[in-house]
Amino acid sequence: MDQLSATFAALADPTRRAILARLTEGPATVKELSEPFDISGPAISKHLRVLEKAGLITRGREAQWRPCQLDATPLQEVAVWAENYRRFWDASYTRLDALLTEMKEKEQ
Amino acid sequence: MDQLSATFAALADPTRRAILARLTEGPATVKELSEPFDISGPAISKHLRVLEKAGLITRGREAQWRPCQLDATPLQEVAVWAENYRRFWDASYTRLDALLTEMKEKEQ
DNA sequence: AGGTTAGATAACCAAGTGGTTAGGTACGAG
DNA sequence: CTCGTACCTAACCACTTGGTTATCTAACCT
């Protein structure tokens, strides 16, 4: 699976997006991250592994804790990808764009 | 499934992203969309249904054709979501941000 | 050494995904 | 009316996903 697909797949789950949101406030342990959700520890571990494989978090180790930290670089790729569609975001802009194309063609 | 999750899930597949890219050049029929890929028609139909449910395409009907058109509005939501992480995209900015926070705290 | 806490791994399950083939519907052309 | 084309639905398959419980390791604290 390519990088962009892995990132999108990781972001498709609300729990994982919530984890990322939490990590914007600073590093956290697995326990801390699991607290807002009423799912089991192993379920959180799986989510974290998905995020790690997508390169969205990095993990250290301090004694018995395995602190998670946000790494948002893959999100830049997402933002850039989405920006390429900006011209299509609203119909009026599309219509304007069509008009401009038409004008260019007439010029030639 | 919420809107944002559906959008991310739809974007997680490279075939579907390629279909969206093709649709930036204008509407296309299912047949036209399927040509670049060597997968069966039904497989393409399924991809299109996913894109339609995510609100990324709209479909009309002209005789025996069912033309697809891009609707990029959900991508705006994606771009906005990703933009919220801009401050975390590179470490230097994060360090700068930490420094500013520290300075603010000292001021108080 | 023994107990507690943090966390990972393994085995399992239901549901979803991406693909297939086979067969059905709707429309235009001869 | 019949034939070909465009497309969809249905049924099936292998694989993945998001969850569970049970069991393990590692580190800390008495």
Short mmCIF file of C-alpha atoms (C1' of nucleotides) in Angstrom, two decimals:
data_model
loop_
_atom_site.label_atom_id
_atom_site.label_comp_id
_atom_site.label_asym_id
_atom_site.label_seq_id
_atom_site.Cartn_x
_atom_site.Cartn_y
_atom_site.Cartn_z
CA MET A 1 0.00 0.00 0.00
CA ASP A 2 1.36 3.43 -0.95
CA GLN A 3 1.91 6.18 1.58
CA LEU A 4 -1.08 8.32 0.64
CA SER A 5 -3.49 5.38 0.72
CA ALA A 6 -2.18 4.32 4.11
CA THR A 7 -2.68 7.85 5.43
CA PHE A 8 -6.23 8.12 4.13
CA ALA A 9 -7.06 4.66 5.45
CA ALA A 10 -5.71 5.59 8.88
CA LEU A 11 -7.77 8.79 8.90
CA ALA A 12 -10.98 6.98 7.94
CA ASP A 13 -11.57 5.92 11.55
CA PRO A 14 -13.03 8.50 13.98
CA THR A 15 -11.24 6.93 16.95
CA ARG A 16 -7.89 7.37 15.23
CA ARG A 17 -8.68 10.97 14.29
CA ALA A 18 -9.62 11.62 17.93
CA ILE A 19 -6.29 10.15 19.02
CA LEU A 20 -4.45 12.48 16.65
CA ALA A 21 -6.44 15.42 17.98
CA ARG A 22 -5.47 14.49 21.51
CA LEU A 23 -1.80 14.28 20.51
CA THR A 24 -1.82 17.88 19.32
CA GLU A 25 -1.81 18.76 23.02
CA GLY A 26 1.44 16.87 23.51
CA PRO A 27 2.71 13.30 23.90
CA ALA A 28 0.62 10.77 25.79
CA THR A 29 0.80 7.21 27.03
CA VAL A 30 -1.39 4.43 25.66
CA LYS A 31 -3.41 4.47 28.87
CA GLU A 32 -4.08 8.20 28.60
CA LEU A 33 -5.09 7.85 24.98
CA SER A 34 -7.50 5.03 25.73
CA GLU A 35 -9.33 6.85 28.51
CA PRO A 36 -11.83 8.82 26.37
CA PHE A 37 -13.04 5.63 24.67
CA ASP A 38 -14.81 2.63 26.13
CA ILE A 39 -13.01 0.09 24.04
CA SER A 40 -10.42 -2.40 25.26
CA GLY A 41 -6.68 -1.83 25.50
CA PRO A 42 -5.80 -4.18 22.64
CA ALA A 43 -8.21 -2.26 20.38
CA ILE A 44 -6.30 0.95 21.12
CA SER A 45 -3.01 -0.85 20.53
CA LYS A 46 -4.25 -1.85 17.08
CA HIS A 47 -5.28 1.73 16.27
CA LEU A 48 -1.87 2.96 17.37
CA ARG A 49 -0.14 0.41 15.18
CA VAL A 50 -2.16 1.60 12.17
CA LEU A 51 -1.23 5.21 12.95
CA GLU A 52 2.41 4.24 13.40
CA LYS A 53 2.54 2.34 10.10
CA ALA A 54 1.03 5.38 8.39
CA GLY A 55 3.81 7.45 9.91
CA LEU A 56 1.35 9.64 11.81
CA ILE A 57 2.80 8.89 15.24
CA THR A 58 6.16 7.90 16.66
CA ARG A 59 6.66 5.93 19.84
CA GLY A 60 9.33 5.98 22.50
CA ARG A 61 9.78 4.04 25.70
CA GLU A 62 10.14 5.29 29.24
CA ALA A 63 10.14 2.53 31.87
CA GLN A 64 6.83 0.69 31.42
CA TRP A 65 5.29 3.42 29.31
CA ARG A 66 5.38 3.66 25.55
CA PRO A 67 4.61 7.35 24.93
CA CYS A 68 3.09 8.38 21.59
CA GLN A 69 3.89 11.57 19.75
CA LEU A 70 2.22 13.17 16.77
CA ASP A 71 4.06 13.30 13.45
CA ALA A 72 1.94 15.33 11.08
CA THR A 73 4.17 15.21 8.01
CA PRO A 74 1.89 12.78 6.14
CA LEU A 75 -0.93 15.27 6.68
CA GLN A 76 0.94 17.81 4.62
CA GLU A 77 0.74 15.38 1.71
CA VAL A 78 -3.00 15.10 2.33
CA ALA A 79 -3.42 18.86 2.38
CA VAL A 80 -1.44 19.27 -0.83
CA TRP A 81 -3.46 16.53 -2.52
CA ALA A 82 -6.76 18.12 -1.51
CA GLU A 83 -5.59 21.58 -2.55
CA ASN A 84 -5.32 20.35 -6.14
CA TYR A 85 -9.12 20.14 -6.14
CA ARG A 86 -9.70 23.62 -4.80
CA ARG A 87 -10.82 24.88 -8.21
CA PHE A 88 -13.67 22.35 -8.10
CA TRP A 89 -14.94 23.17 -4.64
CA ASP A 90 -17.84 25.28 -5.71
CA ALA A 91 -19.86 25.35 -8.86
CA SER A 92 -19.47 29.08 -9.44
CA TYR A 93 -15.72 28.78 -9.56
CA THR A 94 -16.06 25.87 -11.98
CA ARG A 95 -18.30 27.97 -14.19
CA LEU A 96 -15.82 30.84 -14.06
CA ASP A 97 -13.04 28.45 -14.94
CA ALA A 98 -15.03 27.15 -17.92
CA LEU A 99 -15.59 30.72 -19.05
CA LEU A 100 -11.89 31.49 -18.87
CA THR A 101 -11.02 28.36 -20.86
CA GLU A 102 -13.57 29.34 -23.46
CA MET A 103 -12.08 32.83 -23.72
CA LYS A 104 -8.58 31.40 -24.13
CA GLU A 105 -9.77 29.15 -26.95
CA LYS A 106 -11.35 32.08 -28.77
CA GLU A 107 -8.13 34.03 -28.51
CA GLN A 108 -6.19 31.46 -30.48
CA MET B 1 -20.61 6.47 9.18
CA ASP B 2 -20.03 10.23 9.34
CA GLN B 3 -19.26 12.33 6.30
CA LEU B 4 -15.57 12.84 6.95
CA SER B 5 -14.92 9.15 7.61
CA ALA B 6 -16.77 8.22 4.43
CA THR B 7 -14.67 10.69 2.45
CA PHE B 8 -11.37 9.44 3.87
CA ALA B 9 -12.41 5.83 3.30
CA ALA B 10 -13.32 6.60 -0.30
CA LEU B 11 -9.97 8.30 -0.85
CA ALA B 12 -8.01 5.39 0.62
CA ASP B 13 -8.23 3.46 -2.66
CA PRO B 14 -5.82 4.44 -5.50
CA THR B 15 -8.31 3.37 -8.18
CA ARG B 16 -10.90 5.74 -6.75
CA ARG B 17 -8.40 8.61 -6.54
CA ALA B 18 -7.48 7.96 -10.18
CA ILE B 19 -11.16 8.13 -11.11
CA LEU B 20 -11.47 11.48 -9.36
CA ALA B 21 -8.37 12.73 -11.16
CA ARG B 22 -9.87 11.69 -14.49
CA LEU B 23 -13.10 13.51 -13.64
CA THR B 24 -11.26 16.81 -13.21
CA GLU B 25 -11.04 16.81 -17.02
CA GLY B 26 -14.83 16.70 -17.28
CA PRO B 27 -17.72 14.22 -17.01
CA ALA B 28 -17.21 10.65 -18.22
CA THR B 29 -19.19 7.47 -18.72
CA VAL B 30 -18.57 4.32 -16.71
CA LYS B 31 -16.97 2.71 -19.74
CA GLU B 32 -14.56 5.60 -20.22
CA LEU B 33 -13.66 5.55 -16.54
CA SER B 34 -12.98 1.82 -16.57
CA GLU B 35 -10.63 1.89 -19.58
CA PRO B 36 -7.38 2.78 -17.74
CA PHE B 37 -7.82 -0.19 -15.38
CA ASP B 38 -7.85 -3.88 -16.12
CA ILE B 39 -10.55 -4.72 -13.64
CA SER B 40 -14.10 -5.80 -14.46
CA GLY B 41 -17.07 -3.50 -14.98
CA PRO B 42 -18.80 -4.48 -11.75
CA ALA B 43 -15.65 -3.62 -9.83
CA ILE B 44 -15.75 -0.12 -11.29
CA SER B 45 -19.46 0.12 -10.50
CA LYS B 46 -18.69 -0.63 -6.87
CA HIS B 47 -16.00 2.04 -6.74
CA LEU B 48 -18.42 4.53 -8.25
CA ARG B 49 -21.06 3.68 -5.67
CA VAL B 50 -18.55 4.30 -2.89
CA LEU B 51 -17.63 7.66 -4.43
CA GLU B 52 -21.30 8.54 -4.86
CA LYS B 53 -22.17 7.66 -1.25
CA ALA B 54 -19.26 9.85 -0.12
CA GLY B 55 -20.76 12.67 -2.20
CA LEU B 56 -17.65 12.92 -4.36
CA ILE B 57 -19.46 12.29 -7.63
CA THR B 58 -22.95 12.81 -9.00
CA ARG B 59 -24.51 10.73 -11.71
CA GLY B 60 -26.99 11.50 -14.47
CA ARG B 61 -28.49 9.41 -17.18
CA GLU B 62 -28.43 9.93 -20.91
CA ALA B 63 -29.90 7.06 -22.90
CA GLN B 64 -27.90 3.98 -21.93
CA TRP B 65 -25.09 5.97 -20.39
CA ARG B 66 -24.80 6.95 -16.76
CA PRO B 67 -22.33 9.87 -16.87
CA CYS B 68 -20.32 10.70 -13.75
CA GLN B 69 -19.35 14.17 -12.64
CA LEU B 70 -16.94 15.33 -9.96
CA ASP B 71 -18.30 17.01 -6.84
CA ALA B 72 -15.31 18.17 -4.83
CA THR B 73 -17.16 19.78 -1.92
CA PRO B 74 -16.26 16.98 0.53
CA LEU B 75 -12.63 17.60 -0.36
CA GLN B 76 -12.90 21.09 1.03
CA GLU B 77 -13.78 19.53 4.36
CA VAL B 78 -10.69 17.33 4.04
CA ALA B 79 -8.46 20.31 3.24
CA VAL B 80 -9.82 22.26 6.20
CA TRP B 81 -9.33 19.30 8.50
CA ALA B 82 -5.72 18.82 7.37
CA GLU B 83 -4.99 22.54 7.63
CA ASN B 84 -5.64 22.34 11.36
CA TYR B 85 -2.42 20.32 11.61
CA ARG B 86 -0.30 22.72 9.61
CA ARG B 87 1.50 23.92 12.73
CA PHE B 88 2.74 20.36 13.31
CA TRP B 89 4.04 19.69 9.80
CA ASP B 90 7.66 20.26 10.53
CA ALA B 91 9.71 19.98 13.65
CA SER B 92 11.26 23.43 13.42
CA TYR B 93 7.85 25.05 13.46
CA THR B 94 6.86 22.86 16.40
CA ARG B 95 10.00 23.92 18.24
CA LEU B 96 9.28 27.55 17.46
CA ASP B 97 5.73 27.07 18.72
CA ALA B 98 7.03 25.50 21.94
CA LEU B 99 9.38 28.44 22.39
CA LEU B 100 6.56 30.94 21.95
CA THR B 101 4.39 29.08 24.45
CA GLU B 102 7.25 29.10 26.92
CA MET B 103 7.77 32.85 26.43
CA LYS B 104 4.08 33.49 27.01
CA GLU B 105 4.16 31.52 30.25
CA LYS B 106 7.14 33.49 31.50
CA GLU B 107 5.34 36.74 30.79
CA GLN B 108 2.51 35.93 33.17
"C1'" DA C 1 10.17 -12.84 45.87
"C1'" DG C 2 5.47 -11.23 45.03
"C1'" DG C 3 2.06 -8.00 43.42
"C1'" DT C 4 0.57 -4.25 40.47
"C1'" DT C 5 0.60 -1.58 36.42
"C1'" DA C 6 1.46 -0.64 31.31
"C1'" DG C 7 1.34 -2.57 27.31
"C1'" DA C 8 1.79 -6.17 23.47
"C1'" DT C 9 0.51 -10.54 21.35
"C1'" DA C 10 -2.50 -14.38 19.98
"C1'" DA C 11 -6.64 -16.42 18.76
"C1'" DC C 12 -11.02 -15.66 17.59
"C1'" DC C 13 -15.41 -13.47 15.49
"C1'" DA C 14 -18.67 -10.54 12.74
"C1'" DA C 15 -18.76 -7.35 9.31
"C1'" DG C 16 -16.77 -4.95 5.45
"C1'" DT C 17 -13.91 -4.67 1.06
"C1'" DG C 18 -12.27 -5.52 -3.51
"C1'" DG C 19 -12.42 -8.55 -6.72
"C1'" DT C 20 -14.72 -12.22 -9.70
"C1'" DT C 21 -18.52 -14.53 -12.94
"C1'" DA C 22 -23.25 -14.98 -14.38
"C1'" DG C 23 -27.32 -13.07 -15.47
"C1'" DG C 24 -30.64 -9.09 -15.89
"C1'" DT C 25 -32.35 -4.32 -17.63
"C1'" DA C 26 -32.57 -0.41 -20.69
"C1'" DC C 27 -31.69 1.78 -24.73
"C1'" DG C 28 -30.34 2.61 -29.77
"C1'" DA C 29 -29.57 0.62 -34.47
"C1'" DG C 30 -30.60 -2.31 -38.29
"C1'" DC D 1 -38.32 -7.66 -33.44
"C1'" DT D 2 -33.74 -8.73 -32.69
"C1'" DC D 3 -29.00 -7.67 -31.71
"C1'" DG D 4 -25.31 -5.28 -29.51
"C1'" DT D 5 -23.86 -1.99 -26.04
"C1'" DA D 6 -23.81 0.10 -21.42
"C1'" DC D 7 -24.56 -0.69 -17.07
"C1'" DC D 8 -26.43 -2.85 -12.81
"C1'" DT D 9 -27.50 -6.59 -9.41
"C1'" DA D 10 -26.66 -10.99 -7.22
"C1'" DA D 11 -23.92 -14.47 -5.47
"C1'" DC D 12 -19.68 -15.82 -4.27
"C1'" DC D 13 -14.63 -15.70 -2.62
"C1'" DA D 14 -10.29 -14.28 -0.15
"C1'" DC D 15 -8.66 -10.88 2.68
"C1'" DT D 16 -8.93 -7.05 5.91
"C1'" DT D 17 -10.83 -4.56 9.86
"C1'" DG D 18 -12.41 -3.41 14.36
"C1'" DG D 19 -13.61 -5.41 18.11
"C1'" DT D 20 -13.31 -9.05 21.94
"C1'" DT D 21 -11.00 -12.18 25.83
"C1'" DA D 22 -7.08 -14.54 27.54
"C1'" DT D 23 -2.37 -14.72 28.13
"C1'" DC D 24 2.30 -12.92 28.10
"C1'" DT D 25 6.44 -9.57 29.09
"C1'" DA D 26 8.52 -5.73 31.34
"C1'" DA D 27 9.08 -2.53 34.74
"C1'" DC D 28 8.13 -0.55 39.17
"C1'" DC D 29 7.10 -0.94 44.31
"C1'" DT D 30 7.05 -3.09 48.55
#
